[in-house]
Amino acid sequence: MAEETELRYNPAAIEPKWQDRWAADPSFYAAEPATCGKPKYYVIEMLPYPSGQLHMGHVRNYSIGDALARHMWMLGYNVLHPMGWDAFGLPAENAALKNNTPPREWTLGNIAQMKTQMQRLGLGYDWATEVATCLPDYYRWNQWFFLRMYEKGLVYRKKSKVNWCPECATVLANEQVVNGCCWRHDDTLVDQRDLEQWFLRITEYADELLDGLDKLDGWPEKVRIMQRNWIGRSEGTEVDFFLEEINQGSEGQGLGTREEGLERQRIRVFTTRVDTIFGATSVQLAPQHELVAKFTAVDAALKAQVDELLDQQKKAREAGDLGAIEKHGVPTGRFAINPYNGARVPIWVANYILADYGTGAIMSVPGHDERDFEFANKYNLPVVQVIQPVQNEDGAKLPFCSEDGVLVNSGEYDGMSCADAEKKLQEIATAKGFGEAKTTYRLKDWGISRQRYWGTPIPMINCPSCGLRAVPNNQLPVVLPGKIEITQQGGSPLSRVPEFVNTTCPNCGQDALRETDTMDTFIDSSWYFYRYTDAKNSSAPFEPAKAQYWFPIDQYIGGVEHAILHLIYSRFWTKVMRDLGLIKNDEPARRLFTQGMVIKDGAKMSKSKGNVVSPDDMVGRYGADATRMYALFAAPPDRDLDWQEDGVAGVSRFLGRVWRLVTKHSATARNAPMLLSKTQEGEAQKLLRKLHQTIAKITLDFEGRWHFNTCVAAIMELVNELQAADAQLTSGEVPPAVVRELLRNLVLMLAPFAPFLSAELWEELGEQGAVLRAPWPKSDPELAKDDEIEIPVQINGKLASVVRVPAGSDAKVIEAAALADEKVQARAAGKSIAKVIVVPGRAVNLVVK
RNA sequence: GCGGAAGUGGUGAAAUGGCAAACACACCAGCCUUAGGAGCUGGCGCCGAAAGGCUUGCGGGUUCAAGUCCCGCCUUCCGCACCA
């Protein structure tokens, strides 16, 4: 070995050798059985979409996860570190259109390609648990879960307004609409269409999803806040205003007229401030409100005006700024009656009322709401004060929106606090049947139907006689037909495959039709990490005992862009699986880490900007170790990282220095005995001290703070010192046993960051077995201890000098040393020392006058 | 508007309240060489010839001592945005 060793570090020679070894020895990374007696550690990075090419964001993400996994291996944990493919989705269909390649072939080809890239990077995955969501082995369990949810009433079908991306030719979930545009096409506006859709009742879990966030203290606060806002729980009251009766004879077509025995027409509004209801001076309806359609049906002039409001909303949405729309409204000429006091207020239609929040109707209280105030001023609606602030006398200034006040102009409720009044008014509404306390959410049920081919078929059958029927369990999976012609035209491609569509009813056996929509791909990623624990199971999604052993995930790592999509869906799925009795954990992941973006020249890498750096290119030129290590060294992992190729070259040069250092002295180390004595002479002692200080620092940074950049910097410092002592290492002044100790530990510490080089040098040092199976070094505090330390001496807080004292000196010794210092004496000359502050081991400060 | 994160050399960055700029990149000077995207030595915040002084977005404050803690502001990035 030594003879063949190249003088120069050549990753192109080292890396393929280990790639081959690792590929031929899959057990190398495989998780050990749960009975191994070691504590478990489950770390995963978010699975990628198999586009065919890794990008630098992946490299960073996986370098972090792999460093962590390797570190945990060396600490003796039973580590599960799997990888999979989020393999369904539209790009496969687009590729099919463009290159006439079947989606399945295209996807599997991309997976193979990216897997090769990962192996080239030396990422230590347990490929035995690999999951590809586009394979029937996997997606059959999506169907299975769908049916279990259907049985539990968590799945329903309804016709509703849905988000439609014309580019994708499919429906999008609310979470997939960003600024009114498609999350995949940020310049394509989302339309609203009326479609029959399958929904999952995620709102059933809204409270638990929200409350659970408080317990997720291993998650970034930012993500928790984003989820909290997304769920948007709001506690308030729903109240019915009565529609005023209109005289018989006006062509009201019964609308609003009180017919004998029929309840009066009501307009239900949602408010969080029912205590201000005596200040309501109008009722505002969203233009889409069903009552508006009834009004406009008999009033062409009104219809024209409402259409204009709708148009304004549309334009604002197109401009991507619904929030900035100027408030416009039109009076309907109708009136509503406040159920509490019988007050008669006009009904308006306004463009700032959201149809899909609350009831799509509000009571307008200009005295105590900013927006209502603005609106009322514009249209000269009365402003009535019904809350008197408690705090200041300046209560005349409206709108007053705080709840810190008492009711006025509110009849019998005058003098009550806002909180008391709310409670009381809710009780009355409930008792009299015109309202109730109500909690509203911004979160909507999850619309999962997609009019696409490359996804999980929804396992339902429509029978002309029996109606909708679930596919029986023993007929799962409903397999995607392989042969299909993908065309540009909209609609579900599966509906054009008669062999797929035509089936028989599981109930009556008659001819029936299959559902031809497929599932949102976020379903695939909602539970994939459970499948990793039992990826080959063909009779269940996974064995509960296996999932129970590994869950919750100890560390989940990915981009913050999934803060509300994937991360809320997968929390939901976990809770559903728990309620199905499959698992015991409430949350999927104990800790979540969101790494920063990889940018170049201050901008996000993108093809259009032409600033994309290819991982293959980096690996080709500098090797996988240098590429990975740079990704960890250039910035702390939570910050954005500016990719600078010179930096990669720098890391590569560093690895070259390590290579030369270790190979130069490896023979000495190989033939050396174990280091037994802690007491060494001069340079040897100094180097051992640096070594143990480095181990301490890097262990702390790794386990405590996740600052991989300072870990790498610490190793660089150690190497710099070793290099500076090259002569002593060569001459034998530093004993071989110490050389061995130094180099061994250096290689061990490099293992999470530069796996190829470490494996190679480990072998070069004559060590048996994999470096990953070697224990992580332990810092010996005795060896790490300095015998002399420098103490800064300040005069009035300004640095005056630095004195050297023996480590562990007490305050008296340090003070004496400081006062004896020449520079200190010169500065303090002629002044009296008022006070001396000594912080042993830290600093001295003289207060002089 | 609301919420979050961040502002430190030419650049990426480092610093349990205790010597600001570790570790790198770039640059400069020199050395070496079978000329490489190699290696080695030294320099490198700002002002100053030096002694020395100044320096962590701005302004206050707490403290013997502040990049770090507190208050007020400015800027940038990210998320949300008429949610009644």
Short mmCIF file of C-alpha atoms in Angstrom, two decimals, chain A residues 35-406:
data_model
loop_
_atom_site.label_atom_id
_atom_site.label_comp_id
_atom_site.label_asym_id
_atom_site.label_seq_id
_atom_site.Cartn_x
_atom_site.Cartn_y
_atom_site.Cartn_z
CA THR A 35 -32.56 -5.85 18.64
CA CYS A 36 -28.99 -4.64 18.38
CA GLY A 37 -29.04 -3.14 21.85
CA LYS A 38 -27.89 0.27 20.67
CA PRO A 39 -29.98 3.38 21.02
CA LYS A 40 -31.73 4.26 17.77
CA TYR A 41 -31.26 7.42 15.77
CA TYR A 42 -33.46 8.19 12.81
CA VAL A 43 -32.22 10.96 10.56
CA ILE A 44 -33.61 11.82 7.16
CA GLU A 45 -33.36 14.50 4.58
CA MET A 46 -36.48 15.39 2.62
CA LEU A 47 -36.75 13.11 -0.35
CA PRO A 48 -36.09 14.68 -3.73
CA TYR A 49 -38.19 14.85 -6.82
CA PRO A 50 -36.30 12.81 -9.42
CA SER A 51 -35.71 15.51 -11.98
CA GLY A 52 -32.64 13.67 -13.16
CA GLN A 53 -30.08 16.10 -11.78
CA LEU A 54 -29.04 16.90 -8.25
CA HIS A 55 -28.59 20.58 -7.59
CA MET A 56 -26.46 22.33 -5.00
CA GLY A 57 -29.38 22.67 -2.62
CA HIS A 58 -29.56 18.87 -2.53
CA VAL A 59 -25.82 18.60 -2.04
CA ARG A 60 -25.98 20.90 0.93
CA ASN A 61 -29.03 19.21 2.41
CA TYR A 62 -27.56 15.73 2.07
CA SER A 63 -24.09 16.76 3.22
CA ILE A 64 -25.59 17.99 6.46
CA GLY A 65 -27.65 14.85 6.97
CA ASP A 66 -24.80 12.54 6.05
CA ALA A 67 -22.33 14.27 8.36
CA LEU A 68 -24.85 13.92 11.15
CA ALA A 69 -25.57 10.26 10.36
CA ARG A 70 -21.87 9.43 10.26
CA HIS A 71 -21.26 11.21 13.50
CA MET A 72 -24.09 9.28 15.15
CA TRP A 73 -22.75 6.01 13.77
CA MET A 74 -19.40 6.78 15.34
CA LEU A 75 -21.12 7.59 18.60
CA GLY A 76 -22.50 4.05 18.57
CA TYR A 77 -26.10 4.64 17.61
CA ASN A 78 -28.19 2.36 15.49
CA VAL A 79 -28.75 4.82 12.69
CA LEU A 80 -31.44 4.71 10.06
CA HIS A 81 -30.49 7.02 7.22
CA PRO A 82 -32.65 6.25 4.21
CA MET A 83 -33.35 7.86 0.87
CA GLY A 84 -36.25 7.76 -1.53
CA TRP A 85 -37.92 9.42 -4.48
CA ASP A 86 -40.93 11.65 -4.64
CA ALA A 87 -41.51 10.19 -8.04
CA PHE A 88 -45.00 11.13 -9.15
CA GLY A 89 -45.75 14.49 -10.67
CA LEU A 90 -46.31 16.55 -13.70
CA PRO A 91 -42.77 16.89 -15.10
CA ALA A 92 -42.83 13.24 -16.09
CA GLU A 93 -45.88 13.92 -18.23
CA ASN A 94 -44.31 16.99 -19.75
CA ALA A 95 -41.21 14.98 -20.57
CA ALA A 96 -43.40 12.34 -22.16
CA LEU A 97 -44.96 14.99 -24.33
CA LYS A 98 -41.66 16.47 -25.31
CA ASN A 99 -39.53 13.37 -25.89
CA ASN A 100 -42.17 10.73 -26.30
CA THR A 101 -40.73 8.81 -23.35
CA PRO A 102 -43.25 7.07 -21.09
CA PRO A 103 -43.42 8.78 -17.66
CA ARG A 104 -42.45 5.62 -15.87
CA GLU A 105 -39.38 5.08 -17.99
CA TRP A 106 -38.37 8.71 -17.74
CA THR A 107 -38.78 8.72 -13.96
CA LEU A 108 -36.96 5.47 -13.33
CA GLY A 109 -34.14 6.63 -15.59
CA ASN A 110 -33.84 9.84 -13.61
CA ILE A 111 -33.83 7.93 -10.35
CA ALA A 112 -30.99 5.74 -11.54
CA GLN A 113 -29.07 8.81 -12.62
CA MET A 114 -29.53 10.66 -9.36
CA LYS A 115 -28.75 7.60 -7.33
CA THR A 116 -25.45 7.39 -9.15
CA GLN A 117 -24.81 11.03 -8.34
CA MET A 118 -25.54 10.35 -4.69
CA GLN A 119 -23.23 7.40 -4.64
CA ARG A 120 -20.57 9.50 -6.29
CA LEU A 121 -20.99 11.95 -3.44
CA GLY A 122 -20.45 9.10 -1.00
CA LEU A 123 -23.72 9.69 0.79
CA GLY A 124 -24.24 6.94 3.31
CA TYR A 125 -27.78 5.78 2.67
CA ASP A 126 -29.43 2.56 3.54
CA TRP A 127 -30.42 1.61 0.02
CA ALA A 128 -32.17 -1.51 1.26
CA THR A 129 -35.03 0.71 2.40
CA GLU A 130 -35.21 2.82 -0.75
CA VAL A 131 -38.69 3.99 -1.65
CA ALA A 132 -40.00 5.24 -4.99
CA THR A 133 -43.50 6.61 -4.64
CA CYS A 134 -44.46 5.91 -8.27
CA LEU A 135 -44.22 2.16 -7.89
CA PRO A 136 -47.40 0.15 -7.16
CA ASP A 137 -45.65 -1.36 -4.14
CA TYR A 138 -45.76 2.07 -2.63
CA TYR A 139 -48.81 3.81 -4.01
CA ARG A 140 -51.09 0.91 -3.27
CA TRP A 141 -50.78 2.05 0.35
CA ASN A 142 -51.83 5.55 -0.62
CA GLN A 143 -54.99 3.88 -1.90
CA TRP A 144 -55.26 1.76 1.23
CA PHE A 145 -54.98 4.86 3.43
CA PHE A 146 -57.51 6.66 1.28
CA LEU A 147 -60.01 3.85 1.82
CA ARG A 148 -59.36 3.73 5.57
CA MET A 149 -60.01 7.45 5.71
CA TYR A 150 -63.10 7.02 3.59
CA GLU A 151 -64.41 4.50 6.09
CA LYS A 152 -63.73 6.93 8.90
CA GLY A 153 -65.53 9.74 7.14
CA LEU A 154 -62.35 11.68 6.55
CA VAL A 155 -62.81 11.58 2.78
CA TYR A 156 -65.66 13.25 1.01
CA ARG A 157 -66.59 14.43 -2.40
CA LYS A 158 -68.09 17.75 -3.24
CA LYS A 159 -68.46 20.18 -6.03
CA SER A 160 -66.71 23.36 -5.25
CA LYS A 161 -64.77 26.25 -6.58
CA VAL A 162 -61.25 25.05 -6.98
CA ASN A 163 -57.94 26.48 -8.01
CA TRP A 164 -57.09 25.54 -11.53
CA CYS A 165 -53.69 25.97 -13.09
CA PRO A 166 -54.09 26.25 -16.85
CA GLU A 167 -50.44 25.33 -17.34
CA CYS A 168 -50.64 22.13 -15.31
CA ALA A 169 -54.20 21.56 -16.57
CA THR A 170 -55.13 20.41 -13.11
CA VAL A 171 -56.53 21.46 -9.78
CA LEU A 172 -54.29 22.79 -7.04
CA ALA A 173 -54.70 22.70 -3.28
CA ASN A 174 -54.90 26.03 -1.47
CA GLU A 175 -51.40 25.42 -0.21
CA GLN A 176 -50.17 25.19 -3.78
CA VAL A 177 -51.36 28.63 -4.75
CA VAL A 178 -48.76 31.31 -4.16
CA ASN A 179 -49.72 34.95 -4.75
CA GLY A 180 -52.59 33.83 -6.90
CA CYS A 181 -50.24 31.83 -9.08
CA CYS A 182 -49.33 28.19 -9.39
CA TRP A 183 -46.52 27.06 -7.10
CA ARG A 184 -44.89 25.37 -10.08
CA HIS A 185 -45.50 28.23 -12.52
CA ASP A 186 -45.07 31.51 -10.72
CA ASP A 187 -46.15 33.46 -13.78
CA THR A 188 -49.29 31.44 -14.38
CA LEU A 189 -52.44 32.74 -12.81
CA VAL A 190 -54.71 30.30 -11.11
CA ASP A 191 -58.35 30.25 -12.29
CA GLN A 192 -61.38 29.34 -10.26
CA ARG A 193 -63.41 26.48 -11.59
CA ASP A 194 -66.35 24.48 -10.37
CA LEU A 195 -65.42 20.82 -10.15
CA GLU A 196 -66.34 17.66 -8.30
CA GLN A 197 -63.42 16.96 -6.03
CA TRP A 198 -62.26 14.54 -3.38
CA PHE A 199 -61.37 16.18 -0.10
CA LEU A 200 -59.59 15.03 3.02
CA ARG A 201 -60.93 16.45 6.25
CA ILE A 202 -57.74 17.98 7.50
CA THR A 203 -59.86 20.61 9.26
CA GLU A 204 -61.02 17.85 11.57
CA TYR A 205 -57.51 17.98 12.99
CA ALA A 206 -57.13 21.75 12.84
CA ASP A 207 -57.10 22.21 16.59
CA GLU A 208 -54.68 19.39 17.20
CA LEU A 209 -52.39 20.55 14.42
CA LEU A 210 -52.38 23.98 15.97
CA ASP A 211 -52.05 23.00 19.61
CA GLY A 212 -49.40 20.40 18.82
CA LEU A 213 -47.13 23.16 17.56
CA ASP A 214 -46.51 24.31 21.11
CA LYS A 215 -44.94 20.97 21.94
CA LEU A 216 -42.71 20.90 18.86
CA ASP A 217 -39.88 22.74 20.53
CA GLY A 218 -37.35 20.99 18.32
CA TRP A 219 -38.81 22.78 15.30
CA PRO A 220 -37.76 26.25 14.18
CA GLU A 221 -39.98 28.93 15.60
CA LYS A 222 -40.35 30.33 12.10
CA VAL A 223 -41.96 27.16 10.82
CA ARG A 224 -44.28 26.93 13.78
CA ILE A 225 -45.43 30.51 13.26
CA MET A 226 -46.02 29.91 9.58
CA GLN A 227 -48.15 26.87 10.37
CA ARG A 228 -50.02 28.73 13.07
CA ASN A 229 -50.86 31.51 10.61
CA TRP A 230 -51.81 29.02 7.96
CA ILE A 231 -54.25 27.23 10.23
CA GLY A 232 -55.54 30.64 11.30
CA ARG A 233 -57.80 29.70 14.15
CA SER A 234 -60.11 32.51 15.06
CA GLU A 235 -62.67 32.40 17.81
CA GLY A 236 -65.79 34.47 17.41
CA THR A 237 -69.51 34.39 16.90
CA GLU A 238 -71.85 33.69 14.06
CA VAL A 239 -74.95 35.85 14.11
CA ASP A 240 -77.99 35.94 11.85
CA PHE A 241 -79.23 39.27 10.63
CA PHE A 242 -82.78 38.98 9.35
CA LEU A 243 -83.57 40.04 5.87
CA GLU A 244 -86.16 42.76 5.97
CA GLU A 245 -89.51 41.82 4.55
CA ILE A 246 -90.44 43.42 1.30
CA ASN A 247 -93.96 44.38 0.44
CA GLN A 248 -96.00 41.89 -1.46
CA GLY A 249 -96.36 42.96 -4.99
CA SER A 250 -92.81 43.97 -5.64
CA GLU A 251 -91.43 41.30 -7.90
CA GLY A 252 -89.33 39.90 -5.10
CA GLN A 253 -90.23 36.37 -6.15
CA GLY A 254 -90.71 35.41 -2.59
CA LEU A 255 -87.30 36.57 -1.70
CA GLY A 256 -87.34 38.23 1.62
CA THR A 257 -91.07 37.99 1.83
CA ARG A 258 -92.36 36.25 4.82
CA GLU A 259 -94.51 33.43 3.78
CA GLU A 260 -96.72 31.83 6.25
CA GLY A 261 -94.91 29.09 8.21
CA LEU A 262 -91.53 29.76 6.72
CA GLU A 263 -88.63 31.11 8.63
CA ARG A 264 -87.48 34.51 7.75
CA GLN A 265 -84.49 34.73 5.44
CA ARG A 266 -81.32 35.20 7.36
CA ILE A 267 -77.89 36.47 6.59
CA ARG A 268 -75.33 34.77 8.76
CA VAL A 269 -72.23 36.81 9.53
CA PHE A 270 -69.06 35.85 11.37
CA THR A 271 -67.46 38.27 13.78
CA THR A 272 -64.77 38.13 16.42
CA ARG A 273 -66.28 41.22 18.02
CA VAL A 274 -69.90 40.49 18.69
CA ASP A 275 -69.56 42.95 21.59
CA THR A 276 -69.56 45.73 19.00
CA ILE A 277 -72.73 44.59 17.28
CA PHE A 278 -74.72 47.59 18.44
CA GLY A 279 -72.35 49.66 16.33
CA ALA A 280 -73.08 47.72 13.15
CA THR A 281 -74.24 50.17 10.52
CA SER A 282 -74.36 47.88 7.53
CA VAL A 283 -74.05 44.26 6.46
CA GLN A 284 -71.46 43.53 3.79
CA LEU A 285 -71.63 40.57 1.47
CA ALA A 286 -68.91 39.07 -0.66
CA PRO A 287 -69.79 39.44 -4.34
CA GLN A 288 -69.89 35.62 -4.56
CA HIS A 289 -72.37 35.31 -1.69
CA GLU A 290 -75.40 33.24 -2.67
CA LEU A 291 -77.80 35.94 -1.63
CA VAL A 292 -76.14 38.38 -4.01
CA ALA A 293 -77.01 36.13 -6.92
CA LYS A 294 -80.62 36.21 -5.82
CA PHE A 295 -80.60 39.98 -5.60
CA THR A 296 -78.94 40.44 -8.97
CA ALA A 297 -81.26 37.98 -10.64
CA VAL A 298 -84.04 40.50 -10.31
CA ASP A 299 -81.97 43.63 -10.61
CA ALA A 300 -79.95 44.05 -13.77
CA ALA A 301 -78.45 47.33 -12.68
CA LEU A 302 -77.17 45.77 -9.48
CA LYS A 303 -75.81 42.84 -11.41
CA ALA A 304 -73.72 45.13 -13.54
CA GLN A 305 -72.30 46.77 -10.46
CA VAL A 306 -71.52 43.47 -8.76
CA ASP A 307 -69.84 42.21 -11.89
CA GLU A 308 -67.61 45.21 -11.68
CA LEU A 309 -66.65 44.31 -8.13
CA LEU A 310 -65.85 40.79 -9.24
CA ASP A 311 -63.77 42.20 -12.01
CA GLN A 312 -61.82 44.36 -9.58
CA GLN A 313 -61.07 41.31 -7.47
CA LYS A 314 -59.91 39.44 -10.50
CA LYS A 315 -57.62 42.23 -11.60
CA ALA A 316 -56.15 42.54 -8.13
CA ARG A 317 -55.53 38.83 -8.04
CA GLU A 318 -53.81 39.09 -11.39
CA ALA A 319 -51.64 41.84 -10.02
CA GLY A 320 -50.79 39.43 -7.23
CA ASP A 321 -51.97 41.84 -4.61
CA LEU A 322 -55.43 41.20 -3.35
CA GLY A 323 -54.56 43.01 -0.14
CA ALA A 324 -54.06 46.37 -1.81
CA ILE A 325 -57.35 46.46 -3.67
CA GLU A 326 -59.23 49.68 -3.21
CA LYS A 327 -62.41 49.15 -1.27
CA HIS A 328 -65.52 49.44 -3.38
CA GLY A 329 -69.05 48.55 -2.58
CA VAL A 330 -72.58 48.87 -3.86
CA PRO A 331 -75.80 49.12 -1.87
CA THR A 332 -78.32 46.46 -2.74
CA GLY A 333 -81.28 48.51 -1.74
CA ARG A 334 -82.17 45.80 0.77
CA PHE A 335 -82.03 45.99 4.51
CA ALA A 336 -81.16 43.66 7.35
CA ILE A 337 -82.37 43.65 10.92
CA ASN A 338 -79.93 43.44 13.82
CA PRO A 339 -81.29 40.57 15.90
CA TYR A 340 -80.28 42.17 19.19
CA ASN A 341 -81.93 45.56 18.83
CA GLY A 342 -83.99 45.42 15.68
CA ALA A 343 -81.89 48.13 14.07
CA ARG A 344 -82.39 48.36 10.34
CA VAL A 345 -79.09 48.50 8.41
CA PRO A 346 -78.45 48.53 4.67
CA ILE A 347 -77.05 45.49 2.90
CA TRP A 348 -74.09 46.16 0.66
CA VAL A 349 -71.90 44.08 -1.58
CA ALA A 350 -68.19 44.86 -1.27
CA ASN A 351 -65.10 43.75 -3.06
CA TYR A 352 -63.06 43.33 0.10
CA ILE A 353 -65.25 40.64 1.59
CA LEU A 354 -63.79 37.18 1.16
CA ALA A 355 -66.27 34.61 -0.02
CA ASP A 356 -64.39 31.65 1.37
CA TYR A 357 -63.68 32.86 4.86
CA GLY A 358 -66.21 32.76 7.64
CA THR A 359 -69.67 32.99 6.11
CA GLY A 360 -68.75 35.33 3.28
CA ALA A 361 -70.67 38.06 5.03
CA ILE A 362 -69.85 40.52 7.79
CA MET A 363 -71.47 43.09 9.94
CA SER A 364 -69.72 46.38 9.40
CA VAL A 365 -68.80 48.26 12.57
CA PRO A 366 -66.98 51.39 11.43
CA GLY A 367 -66.50 52.66 14.97
CA HIS A 368 -64.33 49.72 15.91
CA ASP A 369 -62.73 48.27 12.82
CA GLU A 370 -60.14 49.90 10.57
CA ARG A 371 -61.48 48.50 7.34
CA ASP A 372 -65.10 49.19 8.12
CA PHE A 373 -64.11 52.69 9.14
CA GLU A 374 -62.37 53.31 5.85
CA PHE A 375 -65.33 51.92 3.95
CA ALA A 376 -67.92 53.87 5.91
CA ASN A 377 -66.07 57.11 5.39
CA LYS A 378 -65.88 56.54 1.70
CA TYR A 379 -69.59 55.86 1.36
CA ASN A 380 -70.88 58.12 4.13
CA LEU A 381 -72.23 55.35 6.27
CA PRO A 382 -72.80 56.27 9.90
CA VAL A 383 -70.07 55.63 12.45
CA VAL A 384 -71.33 54.73 15.88
CA GLN A 385 -69.20 54.36 18.96
CA VAL A 386 -70.25 51.48 21.17
CA ILE A 387 -67.04 50.82 23.08
CA GLN A 388 -65.61 53.32 25.52
CA PRO A 389 -61.87 52.84 26.10
CA VAL A 390 -60.91 52.25 29.71
CA GLN A 391 -57.42 53.58 29.49
CA ASN A 392 -57.40 57.16 28.28
CA GLU A 393 -59.96 59.90 28.01
CA ASP A 394 -59.17 60.29 24.36
CA GLY A 395 -61.94 57.85 23.63
CA ALA A 396 -63.52 59.95 20.94
CA LYS A 397 -60.92 58.96 18.40
CA LEU A 398 -62.33 56.30 16.14
CA PRO A 399 -61.92 53.63 15.13
CA PHE A 400 -61.08 52.21 18.52
CA CYS A 401 -60.21 48.59 17.89
CA SER A 402 -58.93 47.34 21.20
CA GLU A 403 -60.98 45.15 23.49
CA ASP A 404 -59.86 47.16 26.43
CA GLY A 405 -63.11 49.00 27.01
CA VAL A 406 -66.69 48.96 28.16
#
